[in-house]
mmCIF file of C-alpha atoms in Angstrom:
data_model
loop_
_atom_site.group_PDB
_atom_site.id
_atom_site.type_symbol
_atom_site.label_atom_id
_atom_site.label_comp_id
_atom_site.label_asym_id
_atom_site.label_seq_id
_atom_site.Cartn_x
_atom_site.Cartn_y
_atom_site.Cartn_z
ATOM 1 C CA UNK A 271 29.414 6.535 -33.104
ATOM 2 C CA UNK A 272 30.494 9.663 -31.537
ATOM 3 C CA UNK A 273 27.449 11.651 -30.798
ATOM 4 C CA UNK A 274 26.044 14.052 -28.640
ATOM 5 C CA UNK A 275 22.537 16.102 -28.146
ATOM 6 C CA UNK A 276 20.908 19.091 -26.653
ATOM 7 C CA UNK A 277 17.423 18.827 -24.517
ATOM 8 C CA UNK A 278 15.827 20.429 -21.445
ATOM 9 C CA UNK A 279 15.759 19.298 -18.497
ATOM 10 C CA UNK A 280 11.680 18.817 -18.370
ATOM 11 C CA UNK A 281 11.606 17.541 -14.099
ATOM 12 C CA UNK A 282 11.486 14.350 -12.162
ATOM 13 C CA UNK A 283 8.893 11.682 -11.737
ATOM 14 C CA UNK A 284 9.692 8.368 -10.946
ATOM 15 C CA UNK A 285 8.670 4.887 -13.021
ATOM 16 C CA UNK A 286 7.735 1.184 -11.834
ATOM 17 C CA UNK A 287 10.186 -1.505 -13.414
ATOM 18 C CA UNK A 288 9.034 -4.699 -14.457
ATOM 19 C CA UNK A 289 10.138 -6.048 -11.186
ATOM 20 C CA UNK A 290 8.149 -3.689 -9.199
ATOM 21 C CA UNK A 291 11.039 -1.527 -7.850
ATOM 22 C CA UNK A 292 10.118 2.214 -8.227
ATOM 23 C CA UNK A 293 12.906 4.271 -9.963
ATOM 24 C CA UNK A 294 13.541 7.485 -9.921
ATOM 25 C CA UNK A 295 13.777 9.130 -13.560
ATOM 26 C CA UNK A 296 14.622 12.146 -15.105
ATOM 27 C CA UNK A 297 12.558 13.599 -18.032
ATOM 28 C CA UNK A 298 14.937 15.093 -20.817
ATOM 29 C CA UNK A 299 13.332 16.405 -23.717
ATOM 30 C CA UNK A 300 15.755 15.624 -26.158
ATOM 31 C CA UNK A 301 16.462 17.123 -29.574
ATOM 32 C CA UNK A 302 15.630 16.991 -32.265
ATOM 33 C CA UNK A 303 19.122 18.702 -33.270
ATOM 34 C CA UNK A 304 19.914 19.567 -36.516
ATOM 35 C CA UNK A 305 23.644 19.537 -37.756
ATOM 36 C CA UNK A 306 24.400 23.155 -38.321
ATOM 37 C CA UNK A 307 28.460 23.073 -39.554
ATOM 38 C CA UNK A 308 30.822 19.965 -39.908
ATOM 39 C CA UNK A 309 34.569 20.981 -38.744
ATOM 40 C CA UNK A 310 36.993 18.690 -40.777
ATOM 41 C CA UNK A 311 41.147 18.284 -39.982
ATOM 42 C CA UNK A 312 41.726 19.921 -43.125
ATOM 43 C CA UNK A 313 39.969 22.927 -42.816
ATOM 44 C CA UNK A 314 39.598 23.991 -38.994
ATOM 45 C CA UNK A 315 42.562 21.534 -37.487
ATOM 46 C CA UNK A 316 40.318 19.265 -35.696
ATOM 47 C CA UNK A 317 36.687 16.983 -36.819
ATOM 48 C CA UNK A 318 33.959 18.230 -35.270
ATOM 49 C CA UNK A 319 30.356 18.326 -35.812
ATOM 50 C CA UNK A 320 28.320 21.806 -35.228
ATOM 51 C CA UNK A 321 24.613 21.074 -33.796
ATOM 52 C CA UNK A 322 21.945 23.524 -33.486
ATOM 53 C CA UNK A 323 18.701 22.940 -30.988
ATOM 54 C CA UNK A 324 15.421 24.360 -30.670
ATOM 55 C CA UNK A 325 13.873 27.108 -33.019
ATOM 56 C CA UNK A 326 14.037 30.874 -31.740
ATOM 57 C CA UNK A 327 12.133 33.657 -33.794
ATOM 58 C CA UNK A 328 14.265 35.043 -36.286
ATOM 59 C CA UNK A 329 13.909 38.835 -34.446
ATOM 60 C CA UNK A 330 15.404 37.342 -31.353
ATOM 61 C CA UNK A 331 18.165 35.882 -33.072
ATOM 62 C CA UNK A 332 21.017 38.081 -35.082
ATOM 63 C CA UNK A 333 21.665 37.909 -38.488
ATOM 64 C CA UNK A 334 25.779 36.222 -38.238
ATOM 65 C CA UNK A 335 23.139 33.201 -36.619
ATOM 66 C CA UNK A 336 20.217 33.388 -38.970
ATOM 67 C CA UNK A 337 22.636 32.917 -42.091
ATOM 68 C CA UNK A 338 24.829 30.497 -40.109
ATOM 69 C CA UNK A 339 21.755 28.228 -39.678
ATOM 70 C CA UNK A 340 20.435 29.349 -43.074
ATOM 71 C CA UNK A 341 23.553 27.910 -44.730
ATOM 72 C CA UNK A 342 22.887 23.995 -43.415
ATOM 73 C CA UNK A 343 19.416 24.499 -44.750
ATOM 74 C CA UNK A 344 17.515 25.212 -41.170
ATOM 75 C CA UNK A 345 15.716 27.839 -39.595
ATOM 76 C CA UNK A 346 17.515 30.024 -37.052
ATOM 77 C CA UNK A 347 18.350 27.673 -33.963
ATOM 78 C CA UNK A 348 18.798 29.010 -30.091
ATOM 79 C CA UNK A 349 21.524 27.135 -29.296
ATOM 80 C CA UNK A 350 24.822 25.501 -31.148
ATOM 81 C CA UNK A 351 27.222 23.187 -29.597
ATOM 82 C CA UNK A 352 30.065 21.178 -30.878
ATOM 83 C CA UNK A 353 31.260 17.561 -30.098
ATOM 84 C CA UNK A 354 34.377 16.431 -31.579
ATOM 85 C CA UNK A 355 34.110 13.143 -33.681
ATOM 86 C CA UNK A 356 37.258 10.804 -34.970
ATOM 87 C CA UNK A 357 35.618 10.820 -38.511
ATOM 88 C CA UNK A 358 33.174 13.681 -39.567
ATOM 89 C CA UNK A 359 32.526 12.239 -42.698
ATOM 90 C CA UNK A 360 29.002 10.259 -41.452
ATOM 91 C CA UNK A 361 28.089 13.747 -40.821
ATOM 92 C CA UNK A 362 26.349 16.547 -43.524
ATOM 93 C CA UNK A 363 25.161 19.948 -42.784
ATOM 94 C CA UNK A 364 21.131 19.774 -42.228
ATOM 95 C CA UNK A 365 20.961 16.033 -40.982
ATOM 96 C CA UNK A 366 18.724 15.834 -37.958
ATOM 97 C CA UNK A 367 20.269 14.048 -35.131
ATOM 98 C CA UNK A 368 17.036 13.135 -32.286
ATOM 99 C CA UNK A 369 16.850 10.696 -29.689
ATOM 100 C CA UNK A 370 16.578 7.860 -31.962
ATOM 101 C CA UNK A 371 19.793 7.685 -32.283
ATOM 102 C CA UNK A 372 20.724 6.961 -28.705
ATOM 103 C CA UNK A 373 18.821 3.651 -29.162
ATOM 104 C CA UNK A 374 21.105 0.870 -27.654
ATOM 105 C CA UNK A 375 22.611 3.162 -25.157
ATOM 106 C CA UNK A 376 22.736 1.581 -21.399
ATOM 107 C CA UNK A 377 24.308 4.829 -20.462
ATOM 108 C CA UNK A 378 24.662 8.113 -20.754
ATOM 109 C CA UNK A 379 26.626 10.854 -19.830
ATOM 110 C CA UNK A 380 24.622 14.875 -18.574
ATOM 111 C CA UNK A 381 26.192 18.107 -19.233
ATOM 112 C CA UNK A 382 23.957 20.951 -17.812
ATOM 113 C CA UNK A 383 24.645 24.160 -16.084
ATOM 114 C CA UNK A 384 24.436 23.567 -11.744
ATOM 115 C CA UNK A 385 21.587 25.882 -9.534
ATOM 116 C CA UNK A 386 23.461 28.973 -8.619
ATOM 117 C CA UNK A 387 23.557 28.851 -4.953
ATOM 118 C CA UNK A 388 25.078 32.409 -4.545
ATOM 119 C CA UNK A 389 27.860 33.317 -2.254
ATOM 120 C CA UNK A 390 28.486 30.633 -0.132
ATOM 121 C CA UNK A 391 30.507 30.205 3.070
ATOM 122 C CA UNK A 392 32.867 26.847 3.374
ATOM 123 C CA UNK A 393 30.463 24.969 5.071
ATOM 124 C CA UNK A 394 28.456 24.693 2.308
ATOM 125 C CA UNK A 395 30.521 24.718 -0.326
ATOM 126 C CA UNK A 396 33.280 22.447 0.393
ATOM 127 C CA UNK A 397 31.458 20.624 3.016
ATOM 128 C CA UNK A 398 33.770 21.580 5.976
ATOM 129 C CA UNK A 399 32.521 20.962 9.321
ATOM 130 C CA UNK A 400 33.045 24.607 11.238
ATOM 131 C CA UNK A 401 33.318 24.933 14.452
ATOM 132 C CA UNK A 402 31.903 24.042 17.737
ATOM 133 C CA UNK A 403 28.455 24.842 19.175
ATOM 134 C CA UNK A 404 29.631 25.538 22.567
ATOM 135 C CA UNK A 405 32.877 25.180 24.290
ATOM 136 C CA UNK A 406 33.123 28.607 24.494
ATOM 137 C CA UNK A 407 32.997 29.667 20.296
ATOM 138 C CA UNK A 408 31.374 32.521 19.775
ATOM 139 C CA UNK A 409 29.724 34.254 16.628
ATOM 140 C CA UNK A 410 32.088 31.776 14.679
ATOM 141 C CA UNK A 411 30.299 28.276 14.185
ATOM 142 C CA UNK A 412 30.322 28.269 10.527
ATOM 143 C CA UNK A 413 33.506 30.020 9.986
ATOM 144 C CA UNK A 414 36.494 28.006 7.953
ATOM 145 C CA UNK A 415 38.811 28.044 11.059
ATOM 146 C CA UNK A 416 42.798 28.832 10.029
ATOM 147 C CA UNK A 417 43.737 29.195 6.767
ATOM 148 C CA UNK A 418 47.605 28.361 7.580
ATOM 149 C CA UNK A 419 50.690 31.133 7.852
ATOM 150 C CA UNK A 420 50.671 33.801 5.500
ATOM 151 C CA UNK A 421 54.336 34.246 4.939
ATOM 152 C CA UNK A 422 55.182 30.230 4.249
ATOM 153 C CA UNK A 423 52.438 28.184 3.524
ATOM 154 C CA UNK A 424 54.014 25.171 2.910
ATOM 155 C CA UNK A 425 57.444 26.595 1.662
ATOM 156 C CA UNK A 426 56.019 28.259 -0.986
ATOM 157 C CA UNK A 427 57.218 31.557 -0.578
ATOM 158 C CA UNK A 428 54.588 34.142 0.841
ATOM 159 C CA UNK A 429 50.586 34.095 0.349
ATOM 160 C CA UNK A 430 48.122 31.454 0.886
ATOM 161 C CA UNK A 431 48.525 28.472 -1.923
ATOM 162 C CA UNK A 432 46.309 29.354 -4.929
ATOM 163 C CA UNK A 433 43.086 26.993 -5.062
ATOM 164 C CA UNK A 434 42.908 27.897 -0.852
ATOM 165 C CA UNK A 435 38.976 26.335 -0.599
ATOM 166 C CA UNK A 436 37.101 29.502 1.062
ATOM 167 C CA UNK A 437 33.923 30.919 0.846
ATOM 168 C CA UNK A 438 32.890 32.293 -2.474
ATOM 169 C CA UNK A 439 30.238 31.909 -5.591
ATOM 170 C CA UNK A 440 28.998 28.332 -5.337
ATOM 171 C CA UNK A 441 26.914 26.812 -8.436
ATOM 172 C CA UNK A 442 25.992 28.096 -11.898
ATOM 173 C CA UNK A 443 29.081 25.985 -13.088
ATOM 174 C CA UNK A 444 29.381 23.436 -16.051
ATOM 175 C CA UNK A 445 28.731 20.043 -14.158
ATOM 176 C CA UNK A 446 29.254 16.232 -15.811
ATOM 177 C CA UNK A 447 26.951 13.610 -14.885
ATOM 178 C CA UNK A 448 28.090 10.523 -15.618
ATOM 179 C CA UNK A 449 26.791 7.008 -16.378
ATOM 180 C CA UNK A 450 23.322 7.364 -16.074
ATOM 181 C CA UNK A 451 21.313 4.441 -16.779
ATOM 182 C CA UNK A 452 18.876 5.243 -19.381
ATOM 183 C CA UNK A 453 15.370 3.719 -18.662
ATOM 184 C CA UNK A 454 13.451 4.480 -21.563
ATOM 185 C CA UNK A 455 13.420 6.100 -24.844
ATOM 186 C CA UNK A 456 10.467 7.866 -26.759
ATOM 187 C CA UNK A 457 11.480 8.561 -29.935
ATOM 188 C CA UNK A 458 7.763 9.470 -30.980
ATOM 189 C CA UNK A 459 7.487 12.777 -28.304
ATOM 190 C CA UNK A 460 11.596 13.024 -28.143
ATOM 191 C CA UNK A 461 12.162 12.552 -24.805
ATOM 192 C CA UNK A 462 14.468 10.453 -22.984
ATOM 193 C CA UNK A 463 14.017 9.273 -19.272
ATOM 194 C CA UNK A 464 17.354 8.417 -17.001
ATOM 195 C CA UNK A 465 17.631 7.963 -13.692
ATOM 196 C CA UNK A 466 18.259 10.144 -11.282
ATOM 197 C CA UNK A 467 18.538 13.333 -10.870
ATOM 198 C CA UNK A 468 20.594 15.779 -13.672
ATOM 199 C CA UNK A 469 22.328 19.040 -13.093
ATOM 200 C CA UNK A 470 20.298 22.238 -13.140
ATOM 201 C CA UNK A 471 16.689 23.573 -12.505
ATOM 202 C CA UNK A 472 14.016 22.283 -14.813
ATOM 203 C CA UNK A 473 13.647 23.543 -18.322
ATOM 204 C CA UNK A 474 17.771 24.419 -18.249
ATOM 205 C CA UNK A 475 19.261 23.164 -21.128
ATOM 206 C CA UNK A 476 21.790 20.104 -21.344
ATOM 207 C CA UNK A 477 23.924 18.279 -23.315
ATOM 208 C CA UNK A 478 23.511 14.228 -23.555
ATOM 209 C CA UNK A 479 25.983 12.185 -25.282
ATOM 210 C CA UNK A 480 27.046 8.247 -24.612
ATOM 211 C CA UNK A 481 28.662 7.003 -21.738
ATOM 212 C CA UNK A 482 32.421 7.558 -22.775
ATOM 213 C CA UNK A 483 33.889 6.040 -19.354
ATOM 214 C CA UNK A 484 32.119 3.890 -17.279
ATOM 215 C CA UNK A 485 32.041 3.680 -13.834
ATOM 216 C CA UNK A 486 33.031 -0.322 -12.711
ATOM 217 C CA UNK A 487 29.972 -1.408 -11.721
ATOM 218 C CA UNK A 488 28.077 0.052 -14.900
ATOM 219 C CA UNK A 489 31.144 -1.797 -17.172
ATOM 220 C CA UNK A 490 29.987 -4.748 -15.103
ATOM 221 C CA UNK A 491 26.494 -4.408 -16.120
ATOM 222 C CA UNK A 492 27.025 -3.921 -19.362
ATOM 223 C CA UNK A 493 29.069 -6.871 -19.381
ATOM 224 C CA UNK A 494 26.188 -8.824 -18.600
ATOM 225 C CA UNK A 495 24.226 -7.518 -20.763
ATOM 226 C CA UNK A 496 25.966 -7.917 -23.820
ATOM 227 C CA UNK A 497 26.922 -11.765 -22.766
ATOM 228 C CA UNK A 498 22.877 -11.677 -22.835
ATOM 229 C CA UNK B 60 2.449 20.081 -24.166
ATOM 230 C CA UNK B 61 3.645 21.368 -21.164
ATOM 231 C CA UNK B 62 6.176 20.203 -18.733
ATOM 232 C CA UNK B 63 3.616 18.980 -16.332
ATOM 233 C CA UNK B 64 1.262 17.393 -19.177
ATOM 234 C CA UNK B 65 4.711 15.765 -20.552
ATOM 235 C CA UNK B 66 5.382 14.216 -16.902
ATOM 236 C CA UNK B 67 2.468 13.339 -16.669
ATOM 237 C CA UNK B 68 2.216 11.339 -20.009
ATOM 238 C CA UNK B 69 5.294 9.667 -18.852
ATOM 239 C CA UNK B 70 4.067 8.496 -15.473
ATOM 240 C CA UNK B 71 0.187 7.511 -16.919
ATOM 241 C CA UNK B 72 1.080 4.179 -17.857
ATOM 242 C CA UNK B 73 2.183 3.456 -14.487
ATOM 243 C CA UNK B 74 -1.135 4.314 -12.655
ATOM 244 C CA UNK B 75 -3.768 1.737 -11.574
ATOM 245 C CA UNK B 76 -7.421 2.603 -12.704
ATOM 246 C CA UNK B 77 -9.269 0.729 -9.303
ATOM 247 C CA UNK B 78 -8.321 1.882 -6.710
ATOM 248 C CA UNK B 79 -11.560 1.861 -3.811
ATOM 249 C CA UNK B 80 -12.225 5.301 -2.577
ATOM 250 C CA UNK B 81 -9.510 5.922 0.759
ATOM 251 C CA UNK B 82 -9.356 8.186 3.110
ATOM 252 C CA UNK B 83 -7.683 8.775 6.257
ATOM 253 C CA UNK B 84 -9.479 7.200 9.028
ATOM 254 C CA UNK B 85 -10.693 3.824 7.169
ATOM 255 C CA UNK B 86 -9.102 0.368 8.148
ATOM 256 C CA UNK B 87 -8.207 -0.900 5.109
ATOM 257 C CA UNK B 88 -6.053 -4.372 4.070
ATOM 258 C CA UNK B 89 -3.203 -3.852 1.908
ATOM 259 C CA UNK B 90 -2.046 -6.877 -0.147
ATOM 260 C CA UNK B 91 1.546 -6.871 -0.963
ATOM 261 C CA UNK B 92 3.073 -9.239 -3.184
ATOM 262 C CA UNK B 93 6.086 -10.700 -1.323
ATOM 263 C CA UNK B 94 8.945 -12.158 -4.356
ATOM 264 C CA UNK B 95 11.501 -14.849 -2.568
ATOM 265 C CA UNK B 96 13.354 -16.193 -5.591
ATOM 266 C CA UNK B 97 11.279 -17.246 -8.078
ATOM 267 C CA UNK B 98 8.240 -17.769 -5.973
ATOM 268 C CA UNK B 99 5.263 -14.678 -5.274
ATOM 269 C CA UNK B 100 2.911 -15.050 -2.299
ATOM 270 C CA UNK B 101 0.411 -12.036 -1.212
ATOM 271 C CA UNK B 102 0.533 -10.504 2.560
ATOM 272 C CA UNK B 103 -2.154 -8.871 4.361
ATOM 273 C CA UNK B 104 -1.514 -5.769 6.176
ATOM 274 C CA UNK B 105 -4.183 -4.658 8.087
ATOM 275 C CA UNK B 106 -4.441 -0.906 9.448
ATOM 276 C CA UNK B 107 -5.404 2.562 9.710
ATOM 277 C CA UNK B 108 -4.955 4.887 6.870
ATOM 278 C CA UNK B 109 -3.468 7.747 9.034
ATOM 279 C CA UNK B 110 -2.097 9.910 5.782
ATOM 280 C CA UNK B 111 -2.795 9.998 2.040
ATOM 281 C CA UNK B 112 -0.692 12.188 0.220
ATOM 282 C CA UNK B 113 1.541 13.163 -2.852
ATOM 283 C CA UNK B 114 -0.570 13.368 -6.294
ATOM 284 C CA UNK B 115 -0.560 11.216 -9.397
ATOM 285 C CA UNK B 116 2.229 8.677 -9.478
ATOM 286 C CA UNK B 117 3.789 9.326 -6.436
ATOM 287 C CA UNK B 118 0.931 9.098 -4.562
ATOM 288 C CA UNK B 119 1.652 7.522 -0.700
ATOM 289 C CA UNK B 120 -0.393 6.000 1.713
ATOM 290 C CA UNK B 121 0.812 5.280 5.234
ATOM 291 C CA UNK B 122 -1.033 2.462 7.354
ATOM 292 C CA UNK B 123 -0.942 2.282 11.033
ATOM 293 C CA UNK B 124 -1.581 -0.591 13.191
ATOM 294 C CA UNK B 125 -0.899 -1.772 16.863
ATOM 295 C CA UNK B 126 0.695 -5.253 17.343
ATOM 296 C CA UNK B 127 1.042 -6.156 20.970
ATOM 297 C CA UNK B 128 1.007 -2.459 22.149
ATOM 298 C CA UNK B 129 3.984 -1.914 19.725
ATOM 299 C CA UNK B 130 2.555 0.468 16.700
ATOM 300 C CA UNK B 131 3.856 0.259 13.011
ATOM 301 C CA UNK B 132 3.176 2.193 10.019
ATOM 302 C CA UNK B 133 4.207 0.813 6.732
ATOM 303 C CA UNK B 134 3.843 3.765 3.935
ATOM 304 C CA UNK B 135 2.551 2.523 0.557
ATOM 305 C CA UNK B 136 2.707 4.357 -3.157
ATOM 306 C CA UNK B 137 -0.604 3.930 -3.730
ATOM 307 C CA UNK B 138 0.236 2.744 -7.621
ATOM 308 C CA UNK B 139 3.028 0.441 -6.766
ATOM 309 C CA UNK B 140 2.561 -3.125 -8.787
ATOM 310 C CA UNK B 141 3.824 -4.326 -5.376
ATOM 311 C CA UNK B 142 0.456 -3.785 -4.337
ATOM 312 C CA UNK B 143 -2.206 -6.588 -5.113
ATOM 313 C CA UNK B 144 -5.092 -4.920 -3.534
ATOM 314 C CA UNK B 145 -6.544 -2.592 -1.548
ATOM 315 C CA UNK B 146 -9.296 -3.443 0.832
ATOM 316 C CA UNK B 147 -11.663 -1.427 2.528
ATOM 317 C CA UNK B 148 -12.698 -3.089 6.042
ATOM 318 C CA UNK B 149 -14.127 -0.075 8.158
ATOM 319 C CA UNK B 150 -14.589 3.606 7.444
ATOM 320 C CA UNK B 151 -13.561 5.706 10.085
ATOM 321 C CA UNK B 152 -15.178 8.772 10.954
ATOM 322 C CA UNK B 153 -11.807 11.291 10.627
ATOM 323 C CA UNK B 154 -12.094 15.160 11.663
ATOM 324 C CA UNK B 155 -8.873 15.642 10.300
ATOM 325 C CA UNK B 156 -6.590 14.458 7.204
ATOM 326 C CA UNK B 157 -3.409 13.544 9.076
ATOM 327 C CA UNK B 158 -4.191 11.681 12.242
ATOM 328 C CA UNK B 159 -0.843 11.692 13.511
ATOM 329 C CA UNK B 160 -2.539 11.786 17.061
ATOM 330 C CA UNK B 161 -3.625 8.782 16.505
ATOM 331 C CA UNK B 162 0.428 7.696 17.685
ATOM 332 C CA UNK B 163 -0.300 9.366 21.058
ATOM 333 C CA UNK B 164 -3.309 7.440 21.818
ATOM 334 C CA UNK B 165 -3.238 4.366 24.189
ATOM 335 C CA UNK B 166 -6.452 1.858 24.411
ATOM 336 C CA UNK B 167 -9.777 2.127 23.477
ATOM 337 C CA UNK B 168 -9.230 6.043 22.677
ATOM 338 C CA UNK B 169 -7.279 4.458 19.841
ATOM 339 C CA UNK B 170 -10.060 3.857 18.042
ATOM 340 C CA UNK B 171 -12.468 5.944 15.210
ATOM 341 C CA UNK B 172 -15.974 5.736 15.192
ATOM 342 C CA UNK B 173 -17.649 4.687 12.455
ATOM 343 C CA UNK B 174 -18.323 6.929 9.679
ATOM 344 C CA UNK B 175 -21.616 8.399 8.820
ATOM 345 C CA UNK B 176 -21.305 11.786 7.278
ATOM 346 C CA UNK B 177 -21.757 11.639 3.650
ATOM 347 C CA UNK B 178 -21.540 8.067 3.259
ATOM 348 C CA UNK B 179 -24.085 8.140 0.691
ATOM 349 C CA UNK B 180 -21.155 9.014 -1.826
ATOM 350 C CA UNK B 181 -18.695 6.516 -0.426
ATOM 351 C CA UNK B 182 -19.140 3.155 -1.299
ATOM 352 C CA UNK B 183 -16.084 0.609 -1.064
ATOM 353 C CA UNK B 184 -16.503 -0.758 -4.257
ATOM 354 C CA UNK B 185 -16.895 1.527 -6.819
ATOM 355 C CA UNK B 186 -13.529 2.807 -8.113
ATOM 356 C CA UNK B 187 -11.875 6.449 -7.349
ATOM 357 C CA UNK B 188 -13.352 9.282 -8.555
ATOM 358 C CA UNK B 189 -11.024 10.658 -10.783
#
């Protein structure tokens, strides 16, 4: 089933597996989300499913929101999201969605918003290695180093190529995790423990939905543990 | 809850309730459980406790001792189910709770005395105080 859910990031603790071996986990609290508007093909062009997370006060929200919510039969929700689905029909307007339903899942895949690191110079963004310590470089050890010909770069015509990596606003950015293994599910406090770390500081809010492309080695896993 | 009582909860089923009252100082034996295969046998590690930190589950223990003048330190989490046992052989009268000096020492300088301050609360068997 096509599915996805909103949680917050809670923080990191780590677990002992059966076999001893300490893992490091994630804490998600996750959901419970409610379905706030199904998109069909007919209607909007493309099946979709609406969901809404996490109660706000009705004076912090605005009345287009309140009577959105209001609508699917729910109180005013913080956030709304939208995953698309092949059939939206399994879907109504009010149905909670909660961690339950990830029951089953080996994997998953983390959508969350990344730290903002600030402006940031090339070293740290794109990992290039600057310059030298000595051999006579001065007040330049971090710097990017040439950035090619400014009237052909590459035969392009003149200018630098767009997409040039230089320094610039690093972080705050949509990032994917994907393929975590999932380690355990609560459904009774909502929360849902993978491993490893997720995008984001703690209590940011992220998006969890089934692995939709495994790495190889997780397809292998779950290989074996289907033939189980 | 909050986050901290919620990581917590998580983590709780994961601690061990006896665990003998450790400091740094005290020359404890640590029983690991060594898995080859399909077969489990326990080894004895025998040291000083030179650090105990980290809190709750992640809790970490590192154990120093000298083999042939050669030292090692093995660090422990404290809750690991790795862990058979700890053992308390000697306490060691510690000023201080990292004894990191304790690397730089050669020969009989090595060693702690024995404790005696407020070993009226400190007795090896009774369990942590929580």
């Amino acid at each position: 089933m096509d599915l996805m859910l909103m949680g917050r990031k809670i923080g990191m603790t780590r677990v002992f597996s059966d076999a001893g071996v300490s893992v490091p986990v994630t804490v998600i609290q996750c959901g419970p989300c409610v379905v706030t508007q199904v998109r069909t093909a007919d209607k909007d062009g493309y099946a979709a499913v609406q969901i809404g997370f996490e109660d706000v006060k009705p004076r912090n929200s605005t009345i287009p929101v309140i009577t959105h919510d209001h609508k699917a039969g729910t109180t005013p929700k913080r956030f709304h999201r939208e995953f698309r689905v092949k059939d939206a029909s399994a879907f109504q307007p009010g149905q909670t969605l909660s961690v339950k339903d990830l029951d089953g899942q080996m994997f998953v895949d983390v959508i969350g918003t990344s730290k903002g690191k600030g402006f940031a110079g090339t070293m740290k963004r794109y990992h290039f290695k600057g310059m030298f310590a000595s051999h006579g470089t001065e007040r330049k050890h971090r710097s990017p180093g040439s950035i090619g010909g400014h009237c052909s770069n590459r035969g392009y015509g003149g200018g630098l190529a767009k997409g040039k990596r230089m320094a610039g606003h690093m972080g705050d950015e949509r990032v994917t995790v994907r393929s975590l293994d999932v380690v355990r599910i609560d459904p009774e406090n909502n929360l849902l423990l993978v491993k490893g770390p997720v995008p984001g500081a703690n209590t940011g809010m992220l998006m969890v939905r089934p692995a939709i492309r495994l790495y190889k080695s997780k397809a292998k896993k779950l290989a074996a543990a289907a033939s189980k | 809850m909050s986050a901290q009582q919620i990581i917590e909860s998580v983590s709780k089923a994961n601690l061990k309730s006896e665990i003998p009252v450790i400091g740094p100082g005290d020359t404890i034996n640590v029983h690991v459980r060594i898995v080859e295969g399909d077969k489990e046998r326990v080894q004895v590690f025998q040291g000083v406790v030179i650090v105990r930190k980290g809190r709750g589950v992640n809790e970490m223990i590192t154990v120093r001792r000298v083999v042939d003048d050669i030292g090692i330190e093995r660090k422990f989490p404290i809750n690991s189910p790795m862990i058979a046992k700890f053992e308390v052989v000697r306490r060691g009268d510690a000023r201080r709770a990292k004894l990191y000096y304790l690397r730089d020492r050669v020969g009989k300088s090595r060693r702690l005395r024995d404790r005696r301050r407020g070993m009226k609360h400190v007795d090896g068997s009774a369990p942590a105080a929580a």
